[in-house]
PDB file of C-alpha atoms and ligand atoms in Angstrom:
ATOM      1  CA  UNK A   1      25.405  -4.476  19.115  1.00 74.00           C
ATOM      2  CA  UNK A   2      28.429  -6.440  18.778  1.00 91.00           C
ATOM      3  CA  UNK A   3      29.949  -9.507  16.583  1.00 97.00           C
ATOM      4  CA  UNK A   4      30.019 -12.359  18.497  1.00 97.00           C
ATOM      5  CA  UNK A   5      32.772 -15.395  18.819  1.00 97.00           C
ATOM      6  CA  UNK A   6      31.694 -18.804  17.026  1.00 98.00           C
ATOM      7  CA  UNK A   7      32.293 -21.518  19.509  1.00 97.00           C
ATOM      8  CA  UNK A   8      33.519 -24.584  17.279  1.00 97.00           C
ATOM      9  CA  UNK A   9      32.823 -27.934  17.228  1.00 97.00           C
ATOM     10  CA  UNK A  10      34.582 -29.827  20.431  1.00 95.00           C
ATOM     11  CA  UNK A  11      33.848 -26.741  22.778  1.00 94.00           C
ATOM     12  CA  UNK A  12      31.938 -27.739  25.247  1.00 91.00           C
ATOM     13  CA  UNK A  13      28.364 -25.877  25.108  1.00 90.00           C
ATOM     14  CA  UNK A  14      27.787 -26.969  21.792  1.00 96.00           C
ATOM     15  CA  UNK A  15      26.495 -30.471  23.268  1.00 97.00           C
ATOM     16  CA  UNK A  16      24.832 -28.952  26.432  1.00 97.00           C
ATOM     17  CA  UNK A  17      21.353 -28.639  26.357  1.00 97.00           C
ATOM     18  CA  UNK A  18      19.757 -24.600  26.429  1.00 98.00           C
ATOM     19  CA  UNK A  19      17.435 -22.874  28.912  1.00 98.00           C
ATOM     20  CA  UNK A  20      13.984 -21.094  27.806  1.00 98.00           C
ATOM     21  CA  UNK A  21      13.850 -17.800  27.802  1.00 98.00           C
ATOM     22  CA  UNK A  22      11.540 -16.387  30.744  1.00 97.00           C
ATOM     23  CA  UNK A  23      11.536 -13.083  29.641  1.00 97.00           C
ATOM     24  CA  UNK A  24      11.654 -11.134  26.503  1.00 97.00           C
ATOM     25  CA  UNK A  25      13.539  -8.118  28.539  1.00 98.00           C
ATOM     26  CA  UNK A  26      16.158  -5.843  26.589  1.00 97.00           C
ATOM     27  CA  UNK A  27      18.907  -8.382  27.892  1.00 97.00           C
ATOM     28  CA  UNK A  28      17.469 -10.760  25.599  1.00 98.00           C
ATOM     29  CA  UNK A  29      16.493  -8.626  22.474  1.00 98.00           C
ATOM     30  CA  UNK A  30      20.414  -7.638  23.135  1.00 98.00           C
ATOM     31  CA  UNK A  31      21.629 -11.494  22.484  1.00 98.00           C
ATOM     32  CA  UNK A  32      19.353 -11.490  19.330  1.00 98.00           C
ATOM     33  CA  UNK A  33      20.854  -8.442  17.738  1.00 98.00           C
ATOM     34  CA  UNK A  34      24.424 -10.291  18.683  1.00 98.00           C
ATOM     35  CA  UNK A  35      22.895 -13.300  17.118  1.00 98.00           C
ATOM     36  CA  UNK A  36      22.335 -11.572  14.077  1.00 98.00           C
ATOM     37  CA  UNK A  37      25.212  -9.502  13.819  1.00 98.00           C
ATOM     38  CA  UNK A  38      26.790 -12.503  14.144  1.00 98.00           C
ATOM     39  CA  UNK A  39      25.516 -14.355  11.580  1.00 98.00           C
ATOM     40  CA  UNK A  40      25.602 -11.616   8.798  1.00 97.00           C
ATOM     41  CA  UNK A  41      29.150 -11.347   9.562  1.00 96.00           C
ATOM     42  CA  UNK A  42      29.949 -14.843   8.694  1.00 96.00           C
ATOM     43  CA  UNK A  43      28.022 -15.200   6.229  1.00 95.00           C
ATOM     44  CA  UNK A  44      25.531 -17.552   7.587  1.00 96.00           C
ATOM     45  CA  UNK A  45      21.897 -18.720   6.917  1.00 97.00           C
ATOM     46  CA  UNK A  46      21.235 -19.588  10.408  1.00 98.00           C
ATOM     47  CA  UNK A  47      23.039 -19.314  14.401  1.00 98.00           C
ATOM     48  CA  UNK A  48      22.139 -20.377  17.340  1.00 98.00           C
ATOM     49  CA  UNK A  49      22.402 -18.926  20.972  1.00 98.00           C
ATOM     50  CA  UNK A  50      24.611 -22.017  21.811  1.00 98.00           C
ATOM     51  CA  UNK A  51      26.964 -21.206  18.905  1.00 98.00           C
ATOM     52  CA  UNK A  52      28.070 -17.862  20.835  1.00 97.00           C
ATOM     53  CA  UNK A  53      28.056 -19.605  23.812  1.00 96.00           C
ATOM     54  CA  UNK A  54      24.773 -18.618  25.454  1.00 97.00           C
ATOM     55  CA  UNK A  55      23.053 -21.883  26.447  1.00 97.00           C
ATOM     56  CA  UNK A  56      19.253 -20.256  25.694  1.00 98.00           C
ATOM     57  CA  UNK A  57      16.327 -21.345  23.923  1.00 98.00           C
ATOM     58  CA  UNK A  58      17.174 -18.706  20.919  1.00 98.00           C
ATOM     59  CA  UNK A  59      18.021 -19.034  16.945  1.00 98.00           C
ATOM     60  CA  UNK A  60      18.038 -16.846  13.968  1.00 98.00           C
ATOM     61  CA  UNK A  61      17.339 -17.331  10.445  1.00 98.00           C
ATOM     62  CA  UNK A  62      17.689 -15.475   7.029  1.00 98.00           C
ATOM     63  CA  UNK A  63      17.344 -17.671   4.127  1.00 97.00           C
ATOM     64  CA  UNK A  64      17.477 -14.371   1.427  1.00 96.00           C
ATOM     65  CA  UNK A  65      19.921 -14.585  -1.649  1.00 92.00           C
ATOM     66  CA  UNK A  66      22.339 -11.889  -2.355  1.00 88.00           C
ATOM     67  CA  UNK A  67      19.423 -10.463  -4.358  1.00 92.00           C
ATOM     68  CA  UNK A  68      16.795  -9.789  -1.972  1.00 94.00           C
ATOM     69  CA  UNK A  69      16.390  -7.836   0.950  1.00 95.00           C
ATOM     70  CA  UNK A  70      17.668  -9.096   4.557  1.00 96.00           C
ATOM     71  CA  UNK A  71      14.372 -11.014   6.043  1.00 97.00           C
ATOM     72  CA  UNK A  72      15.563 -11.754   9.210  1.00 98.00           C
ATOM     73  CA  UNK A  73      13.598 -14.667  11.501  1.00 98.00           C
ATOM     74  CA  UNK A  74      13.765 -15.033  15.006  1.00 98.00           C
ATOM     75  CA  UNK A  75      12.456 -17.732  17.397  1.00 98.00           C
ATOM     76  CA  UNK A  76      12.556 -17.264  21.004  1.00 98.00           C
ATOM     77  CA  UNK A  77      11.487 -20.948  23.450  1.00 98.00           C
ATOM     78  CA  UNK A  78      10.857 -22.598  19.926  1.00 98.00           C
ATOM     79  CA  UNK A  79       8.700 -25.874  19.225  1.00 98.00           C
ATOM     80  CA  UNK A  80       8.321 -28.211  16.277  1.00 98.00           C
ATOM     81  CA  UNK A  81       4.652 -29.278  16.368  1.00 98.00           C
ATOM     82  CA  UNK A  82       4.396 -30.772  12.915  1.00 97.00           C
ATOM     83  CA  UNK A  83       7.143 -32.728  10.839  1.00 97.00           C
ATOM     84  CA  UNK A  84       6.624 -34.748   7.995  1.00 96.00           C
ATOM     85  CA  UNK A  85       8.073 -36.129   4.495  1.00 96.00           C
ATOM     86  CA  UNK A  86      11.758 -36.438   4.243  1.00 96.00           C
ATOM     87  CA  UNK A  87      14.958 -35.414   2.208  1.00 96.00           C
ATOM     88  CA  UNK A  88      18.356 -34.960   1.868  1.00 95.00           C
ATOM     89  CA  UNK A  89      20.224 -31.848   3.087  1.00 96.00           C
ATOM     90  CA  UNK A  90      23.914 -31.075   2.115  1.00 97.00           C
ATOM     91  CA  UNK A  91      24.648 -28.976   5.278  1.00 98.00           C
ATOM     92  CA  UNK A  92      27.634 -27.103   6.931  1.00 97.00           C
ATOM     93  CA  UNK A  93      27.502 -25.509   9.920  1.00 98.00           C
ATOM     94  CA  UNK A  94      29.421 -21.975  11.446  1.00 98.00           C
ATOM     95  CA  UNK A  95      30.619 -24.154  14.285  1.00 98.00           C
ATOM     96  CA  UNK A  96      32.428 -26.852  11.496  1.00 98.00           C
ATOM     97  CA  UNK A  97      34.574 -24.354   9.369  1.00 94.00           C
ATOM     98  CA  UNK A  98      34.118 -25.300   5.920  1.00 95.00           C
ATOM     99  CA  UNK A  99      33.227 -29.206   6.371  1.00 97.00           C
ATOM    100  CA  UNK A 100      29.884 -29.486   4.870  1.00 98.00           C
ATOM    101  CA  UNK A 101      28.206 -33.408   4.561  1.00 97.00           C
ATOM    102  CA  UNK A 102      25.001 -34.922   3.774  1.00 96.00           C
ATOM    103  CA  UNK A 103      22.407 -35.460   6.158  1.00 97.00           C
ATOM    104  CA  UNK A 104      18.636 -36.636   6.951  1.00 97.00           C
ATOM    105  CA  UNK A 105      16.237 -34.139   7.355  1.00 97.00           C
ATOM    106  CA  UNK A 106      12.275 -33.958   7.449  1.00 97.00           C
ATOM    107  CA  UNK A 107      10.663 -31.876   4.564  1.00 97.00           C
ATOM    108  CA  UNK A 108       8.070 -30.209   6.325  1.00 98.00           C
ATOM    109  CA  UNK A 109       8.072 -28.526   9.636  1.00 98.00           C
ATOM    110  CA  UNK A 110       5.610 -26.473  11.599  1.00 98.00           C
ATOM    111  CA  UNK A 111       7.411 -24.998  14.389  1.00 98.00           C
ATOM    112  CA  UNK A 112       5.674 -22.410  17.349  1.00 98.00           C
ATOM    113  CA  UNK A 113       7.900 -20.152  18.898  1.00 98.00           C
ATOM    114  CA  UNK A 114       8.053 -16.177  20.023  1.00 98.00           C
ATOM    115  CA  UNK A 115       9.390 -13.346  18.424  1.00 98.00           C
ATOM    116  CA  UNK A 116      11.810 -10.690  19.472  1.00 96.00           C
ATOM    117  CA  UNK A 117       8.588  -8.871  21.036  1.00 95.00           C
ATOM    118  CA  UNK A 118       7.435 -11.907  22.546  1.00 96.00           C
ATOM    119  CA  UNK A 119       5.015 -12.671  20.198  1.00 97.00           C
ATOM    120  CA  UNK A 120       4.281 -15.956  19.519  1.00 98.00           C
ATOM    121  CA  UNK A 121       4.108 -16.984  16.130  1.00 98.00           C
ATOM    122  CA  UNK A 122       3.570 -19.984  13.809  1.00 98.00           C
ATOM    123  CA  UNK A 123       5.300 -20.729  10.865  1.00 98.00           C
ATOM    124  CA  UNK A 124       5.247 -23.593   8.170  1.00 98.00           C
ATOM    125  CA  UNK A 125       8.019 -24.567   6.176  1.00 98.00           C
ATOM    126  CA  UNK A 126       7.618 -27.014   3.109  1.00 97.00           C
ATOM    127  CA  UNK A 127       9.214 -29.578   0.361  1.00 97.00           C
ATOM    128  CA  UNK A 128      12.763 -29.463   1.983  1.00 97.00           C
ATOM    129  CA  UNK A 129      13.470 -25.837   1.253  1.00 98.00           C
ATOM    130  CA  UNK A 130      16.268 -23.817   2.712  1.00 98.00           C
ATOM    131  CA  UNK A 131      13.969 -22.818   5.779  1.00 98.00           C
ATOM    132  CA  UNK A 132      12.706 -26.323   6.138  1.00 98.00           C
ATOM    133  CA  UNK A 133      15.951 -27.379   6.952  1.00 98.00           C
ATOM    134  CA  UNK A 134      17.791 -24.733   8.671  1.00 98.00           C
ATOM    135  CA  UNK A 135      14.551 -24.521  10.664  1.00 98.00           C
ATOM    136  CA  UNK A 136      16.278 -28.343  12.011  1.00 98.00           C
ATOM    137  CA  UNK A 137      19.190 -27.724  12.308  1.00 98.00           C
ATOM    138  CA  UNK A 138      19.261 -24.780  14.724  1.00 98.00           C
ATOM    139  CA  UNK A 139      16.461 -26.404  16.763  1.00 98.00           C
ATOM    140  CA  UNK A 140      18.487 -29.175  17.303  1.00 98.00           C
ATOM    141  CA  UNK A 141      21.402 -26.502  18.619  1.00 98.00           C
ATOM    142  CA  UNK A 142      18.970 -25.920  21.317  1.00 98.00           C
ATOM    143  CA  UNK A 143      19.149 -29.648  22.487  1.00 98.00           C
ATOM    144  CA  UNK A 144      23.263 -30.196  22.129  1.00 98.00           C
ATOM    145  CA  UNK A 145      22.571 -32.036  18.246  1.00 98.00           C
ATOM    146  CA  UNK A 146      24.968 -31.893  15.908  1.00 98.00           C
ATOM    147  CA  UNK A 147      24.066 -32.021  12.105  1.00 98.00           C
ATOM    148  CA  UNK A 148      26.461 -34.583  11.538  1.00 98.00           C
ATOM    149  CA  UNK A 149      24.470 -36.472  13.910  1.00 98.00           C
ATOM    150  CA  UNK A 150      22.272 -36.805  11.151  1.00 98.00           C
ATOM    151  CA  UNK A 151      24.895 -37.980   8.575  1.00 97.00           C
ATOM    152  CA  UNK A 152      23.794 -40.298   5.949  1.00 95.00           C
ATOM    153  CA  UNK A 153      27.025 -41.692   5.733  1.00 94.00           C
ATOM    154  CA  UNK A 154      29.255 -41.511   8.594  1.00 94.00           C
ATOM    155  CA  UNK A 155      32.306 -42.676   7.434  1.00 96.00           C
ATOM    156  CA  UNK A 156      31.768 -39.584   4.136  1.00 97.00           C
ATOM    157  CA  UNK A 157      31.219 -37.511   7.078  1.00 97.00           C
ATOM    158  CA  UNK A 158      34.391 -38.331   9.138  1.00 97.00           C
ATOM    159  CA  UNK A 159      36.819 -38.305   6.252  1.00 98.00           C
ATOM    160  CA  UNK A 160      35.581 -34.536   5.558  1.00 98.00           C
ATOM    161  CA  UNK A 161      35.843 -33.870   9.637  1.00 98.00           C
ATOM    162  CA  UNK A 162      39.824 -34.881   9.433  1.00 97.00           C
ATOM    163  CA  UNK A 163      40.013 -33.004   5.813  1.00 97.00           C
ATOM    164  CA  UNK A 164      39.124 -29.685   7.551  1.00 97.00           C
ATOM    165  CA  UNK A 165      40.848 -30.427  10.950  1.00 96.00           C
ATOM    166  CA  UNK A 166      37.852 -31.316  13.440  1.00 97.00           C
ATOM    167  CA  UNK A 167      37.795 -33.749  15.472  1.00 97.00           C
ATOM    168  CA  UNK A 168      35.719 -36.946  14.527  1.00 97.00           C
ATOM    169  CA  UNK A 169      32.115 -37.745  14.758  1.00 96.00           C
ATOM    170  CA  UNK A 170      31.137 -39.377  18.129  1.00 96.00           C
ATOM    171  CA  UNK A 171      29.150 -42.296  17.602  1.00 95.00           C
ATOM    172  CA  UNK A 172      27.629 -42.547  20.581  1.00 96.00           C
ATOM    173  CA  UNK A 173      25.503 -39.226  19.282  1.00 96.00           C
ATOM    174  CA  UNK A 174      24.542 -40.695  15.817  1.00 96.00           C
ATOM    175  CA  UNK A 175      21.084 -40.625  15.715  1.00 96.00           C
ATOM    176  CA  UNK A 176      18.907 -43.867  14.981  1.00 92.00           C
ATOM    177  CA  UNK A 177      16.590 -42.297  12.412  1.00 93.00           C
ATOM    178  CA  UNK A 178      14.953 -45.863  10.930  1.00 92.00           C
ATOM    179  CA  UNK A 179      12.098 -43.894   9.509  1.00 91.00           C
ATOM    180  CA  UNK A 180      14.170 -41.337   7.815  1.00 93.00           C
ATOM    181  CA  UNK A 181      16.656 -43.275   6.924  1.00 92.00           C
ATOM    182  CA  UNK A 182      14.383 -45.529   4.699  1.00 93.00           C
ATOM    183  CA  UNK A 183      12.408 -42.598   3.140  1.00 91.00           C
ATOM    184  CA  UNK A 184      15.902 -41.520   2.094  1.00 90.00           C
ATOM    185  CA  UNK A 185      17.467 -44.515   0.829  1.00 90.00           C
ATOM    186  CA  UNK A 186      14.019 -44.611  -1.259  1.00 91.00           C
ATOM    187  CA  UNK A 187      14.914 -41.329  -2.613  1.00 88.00           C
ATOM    188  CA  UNK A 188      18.449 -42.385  -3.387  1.00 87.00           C
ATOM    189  CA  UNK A 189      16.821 -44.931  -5.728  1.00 90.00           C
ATOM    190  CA  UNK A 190      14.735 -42.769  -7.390  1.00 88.00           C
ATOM    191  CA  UNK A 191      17.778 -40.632  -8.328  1.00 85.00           C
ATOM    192  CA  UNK A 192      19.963 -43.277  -9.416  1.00 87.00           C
ATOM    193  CA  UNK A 193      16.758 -44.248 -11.725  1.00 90.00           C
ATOM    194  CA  UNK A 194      16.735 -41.286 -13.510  1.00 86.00           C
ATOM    195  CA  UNK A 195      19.958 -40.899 -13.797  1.00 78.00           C
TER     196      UNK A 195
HETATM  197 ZN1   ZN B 201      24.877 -25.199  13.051  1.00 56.20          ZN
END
C-alpha cells in the first residue's frame, strides 16, 4: 500500500469529528494498511484515520520495542466501555512534530471495537501502560480531541507549541477534567513525597 501524508496540527480535519465505518470492504482494509504503513514510517506508536486525512472511525496501534516483533492493533467503529484510575502521560503526537507535553489520562480502559476482518473484539488495557494511553489518545482523534486538550499545564504546553513552531493551544477546547485533574494533582503529591 502506500505511505501516507501526516496532516499537522491547524489543518482542518484534525478537529472534525469521523464517520463509522459501514463496511469492512477492501476499500477499508486498504486505508488500514495506509494507516500502518504510515505509522511504521514515522516511527509512531499509534495514527489515526483523521491524521491522513480520512475523517473515519479507524486507528492503529503497535506498542512493541525495537526488540520484539511488530504486533500490530487495529480498531475499526471503536468504543470505550470501561475507564477507570488515572495518571500522567508525557505524550507527543505525529500531527505536533516533536512537541511532546504532559497530560491527564485514565489508567484503565476497556474499549470494543472491530478488527480488520470485522471482527469485533474486546480488549483491556491496565495501570497507565503504553496501550492504556495511546488507546486515548487515538480515540479521541476520532472525535476532533487534541492531546494537548488534556494538558496538565497549559501554559508548559504552549511555551513547547511556540518552541517547535505550532500554533497555540485553543482554550476554548481545554477539557474540564475535575475528576482527573484531582486524582492527578494527588499523584503529584505523592511524588514530590518521595522525592
Ligand atoms: Zn495523535
Amino acid at each position: 500500500m502506500s505511505i501516507r501524508k501526516v496532516v499537522k496540527y491547524g489543518e482542518k480535519s484534525l478537529r472534525e469529528p469521523s464517520k463509522e465505518v459501514h463496511k469492512v470492504s477492501q476499500k477499508i482494509k486498504n486505508l488500514v494498511q495506509d494507516l500502518l504503513d504510515t505509522m511504521y514510517k514515522e516511527n509512531g506508536v499509534g495514527l489515526a484515520a483523521p491524521q491522513i486525512g480520512e475523517n473515519l472511525r479507524i486507528f492503529v496501534i503497535d506498542v512493541s520495542t525495537d526488540k520484539e516483533p511488530l504486533n500490530p492493533r487495529v480498531f475499526i467503529n471503536p468504543k470505550i466501555i470501561k475507564k477507570s484510575g488515572a495518571c500522567i502521560s508525557h505524550e507527543g503526537c505525529l500531527s505536533f512534530p516533536e512537541a511532546f507535553t504532559d497530560v491527564r489520562r485514565y489508567a484503565n480502559v476497556m474499549i470494543k471495537a472491530l478488527d480488520t476482518n470485522g471482527r469485533s473484539f474486546i480488549l483491556e488495557a491496565k495501570d497507565g501502560s503504553l496501550l492504556a494511553r495511546a488507546i486515548q489518545h487515538e480515540f479521541d482523534h476520532l472525535d476532533g480531541i487534541l492531546f494537548i486538550d488534556h494538558s496538565i499545564n497549559r501554559f508548559e504546553a504552549d511555551e513547547e507549541l511556540k518552541n517547535k513552531n505550532l500554533p497555540p493551544i485553543q482554550v476554548e477546547k481545554l477539557l474540564d477534567e475535575p475528576e482527573l485533574a484531582e486524582a492527578v494533582n494527588k499523584l503529584k503529591e505523592e511524588e514530590l513525597k518521595k522525592n
